[in-house]
Amino acid sequence: MIELNLPTCNLNIREVANGHEVFDSFRKRFVSLTPEEWVRQNFLNFMVDQLGYPKGLISVEQQLKLNGLTKRCDILAYSKTGNPVLLVECKAPSVNLTNEVFAQVARYNITLQVPFLAITNGLAHYAARISLTDKQFEMLAEFPTFDLVSTV
């Protein structure tokens, strides 16, 4: 897999008949090691190990309803009180992080109403703080820590 712009981490990867699988410690099972999954697993480790997000307050591939359709968001982090506070959309390293990608995560937020949104392809990472009252956003210079998202 491609080297990412994230701290290295140890992932449990195994070879199977149709490629490779990685153990997802959040979903507690092996999943197909696609380029997007590679980004997701590395980013999850970054969130827990570097940014202080408690593992028990992160949901992976959380289902949500959007205009009658069932969608899945990649990473959803919760506050200590159980409120969703951060939504992260992961893309494969080959996918450019365009306005369309940010619009996707913003659409998911119509349902979730979280104060922080982020997108990553493992090489670039963008995060924004959202004002839910006036629908404005502020791009952040750094990815928000758990301490920061917990203050909202």
Coordinates of C-alpha atoms in Angstrom, one line a residue:
M1 CA 0.0 0.0 0.0
I2 CA 1.0 3.6 -0.6
E3 CA 2.8 5.5 2.2
L4 CA 0.4 8.1 3.7
N5 CA 1.0 11.5 5.2
L6 CA 0.1 10.1 8.7
P7 CA 2.2 8.6 11.5
T8 CA 3.0 4.9 10.9
C9 CA 1.0 2.4 12.8
N10 CA 0.9 -1.3 13.2
L11 CA -2.0 -2.9 11.4
N12 CA -3.0 -6.6 11.5
I13 CA -3.0 -7.5 7.8
R14 CA -3.5 -11.0 6.4
E15 CA -3.4 -12.5 2.9
V16 CA -6.5 -14.1 1.6
A17 CA -7.5 -15.8 -1.7
N18 CA -8.7 -12.5 -3.3
G19 CA -6.1 -10.1 -1.9
H20 CA -5.5 -8.8 1.6
E21 CA -7.6 -8.0 4.7
V22 CA -7.0 -5.7 7.6
F23 CA -8.3 -6.2 11.1
D24 CA -10.6 -3.3 12.0
S25 CA -10.4 -3.1 15.8
F26 CA -13.4 -0.8 15.9
R27 CA -15.7 -3.2 14.0
K28 CA -13.8 -6.2 15.6
R29 CA -13.4 -8.1 12.3
F30 CA -11.3 -8.4 9.2
V31 CA -12.3 -6.3 6.3
S32 CA -11.1 -6.1 2.7
L33 CA -7.9 -4.0 2.5
T34 CA -9.0 -1.5 -0.2
P35 CA -7.1 1.8 -0.7
E36 CA -9.9 3.6 1.0
E37 CA -9.8 1.2 4.0
W38 CA -6.0 1.7 4.2
V39 CA -6.7 5.4 4.7
R40 CA -9.5 4.8 7.1
Q41 CA -7.5 2.4 9.3
N42 CA -4.4 4.7 9.4
F43 CA -6.6 7.8 10.1
L44 CA -8.4 6.0 12.9
N45 CA -5.1 5.2 14.5
F46 CA -4.0 8.8 14.1
M47 CA -7.2 10.0 15.8
V48 CA -6.7 7.7 18.8
D49 CA -2.9 7.7 19.2
Q50 CA -2.1 11.3 18.3
L51 CA -5.3 13.4 18.8
G52 CA -6.7 11.8 22.0
Y53 CA -10.0 10.4 20.7
P54 CA -11.2 7.6 22.9
K55 CA -11.6 4.4 20.8
G56 CA -15.0 3.7 22.5
L57 CA -16.4 7.1 21.2
I58 CA -15.7 6.4 17.6
S59 CA -18.1 4.7 15.2
V60 CA -17.0 3.3 11.8
E61 CA -19.3 2.9 8.8
Q62 CA -22.2 4.4 10.7
Q63 CA -25.5 4.1 8.8
L64 CA -27.6 7.2 8.3
K65 CA -30.7 8.1 6.4
L66 CA -30.4 10.9 3.8
N67 CA -33.5 11.8 1.7
G68 CA -34.9 8.3 2.2
L69 CA -31.6 6.6 1.2
T70 CA -29.3 4.7 3.5
K71 CA -25.8 6.0 3.5
R72 CA -22.7 5.1 5.6
C73 CA -20.3 7.7 7.0
D74 CA -16.7 6.6 7.3
I75 CA -15.9 7.9 10.8
L76 CA -18.1 9.5 13.4
A77 CA -16.7 10.6 16.7
Y78 CA -18.8 11.3 19.8
S79 CA -18.4 13.5 22.8
K80 CA -18.2 12.1 26.3
T81 CA -21.9 12.9 26.6
G82 CA -22.7 10.8 23.5
N83 CA -23.4 13.6 21.0
P84 CA -21.8 13.2 17.6
V85 CA -19.1 15.9 17.2
L86 CA -16.9 15.0 14.2
L87 CA -17.7 13.4 10.9
V88 CA -14.7 12.2 8.7
E89 CA -15.0 11.1 5.1
C90 CA -12.1 9.0 3.9
K91 CA -11.1 8.6 0.2
A92 CA -8.5 6.5 -1.5
P93 CA -5.1 8.3 -2.0
S94 CA -5.8 8.4 -5.7
V95 CA -9.0 10.5 -5.2
N96 CA -8.5 14.3 -5.2
L97 CA -10.1 16.1 -2.4
T98 CA -12.4 18.4 -4.3
N99 CA -15.3 20.6 -3.3
E100 CA -17.5 17.6 -4.4
V101 CA -16.0 15.5 -1.6
F102 CA -16.5 18.2 1.0
A103 CA -20.1 18.6 -0.3
Q104 CA -20.6 14.9 0.3
V105 CA -19.7 15.1 3.9
A106 CA -21.7 18.3 4.3
R107 CA -24.8 16.4 2.9
Y108 CA -24.3 13.8 5.5
N109 CA -24.3 16.5 8.1
I110 CA -27.8 17.6 7.2
T111 CA -28.8 14.5 9.1
L112 CA -26.1 14.4 11.8
Q113 CA -25.7 18.1 12.6
V114 CA -22.1 17.8 13.9
P115 CA -19.9 20.8 14.6
F116 CA -16.8 19.5 12.9
L117 CA -16.4 18.0 9.4
A118 CA -13.2 16.5 7.8
I119 CA -12.1 14.8 4.6
T120 CA -8.9 12.9 4.0
N121 CA -7.3 10.8 1.3
G122 CA -4.4 9.9 3.6
L123 CA -2.1 12.4 1.8
A124 CA -4.1 15.6 2.5
H125 CA -6.5 16.3 5.3
Y126 CA -8.9 19.1 5.7
A127 CA -11.2 20.0 8.6
A128 CA -13.7 22.6 9.2
R129 CA -15.7 23.9 12.2
I130 CA -19.4 24.3 11.3
S131 CA -21.8 26.9 12.8
L132 CA -25.0 25.0 12.8
T133 CA -27.1 28.2 13.5
D134 CA -26.0 30.2 10.5
K135 CA -24.6 27.4 8.3
Q136 CA -21.2 29.0 8.0
F137 CA -17.9 27.1 8.2
E138 CA -14.3 27.9 9.1
M139 CA -11.5 25.8 7.7
L140 CA -9.1 24.7 10.4
A141 CA -5.3 24.9 10.1
E142 CA -4.9 21.6 12.0
F143 CA -7.0 18.6 12.6
P144 CA -9.2 19.0 15.7
T145 CA -8.1 17.1 18.8
F146 CA -10.7 15.4 21.0
D147 CA -10.2 18.1 23.6
L148 CA -11.3 20.7 21.1
V149 CA -14.3 18.9 19.7
S150 CA -15.4 18.2 23.3
T151 CA -15.7 21.9 24.2
V152 CA -18.6 22.4 21.7

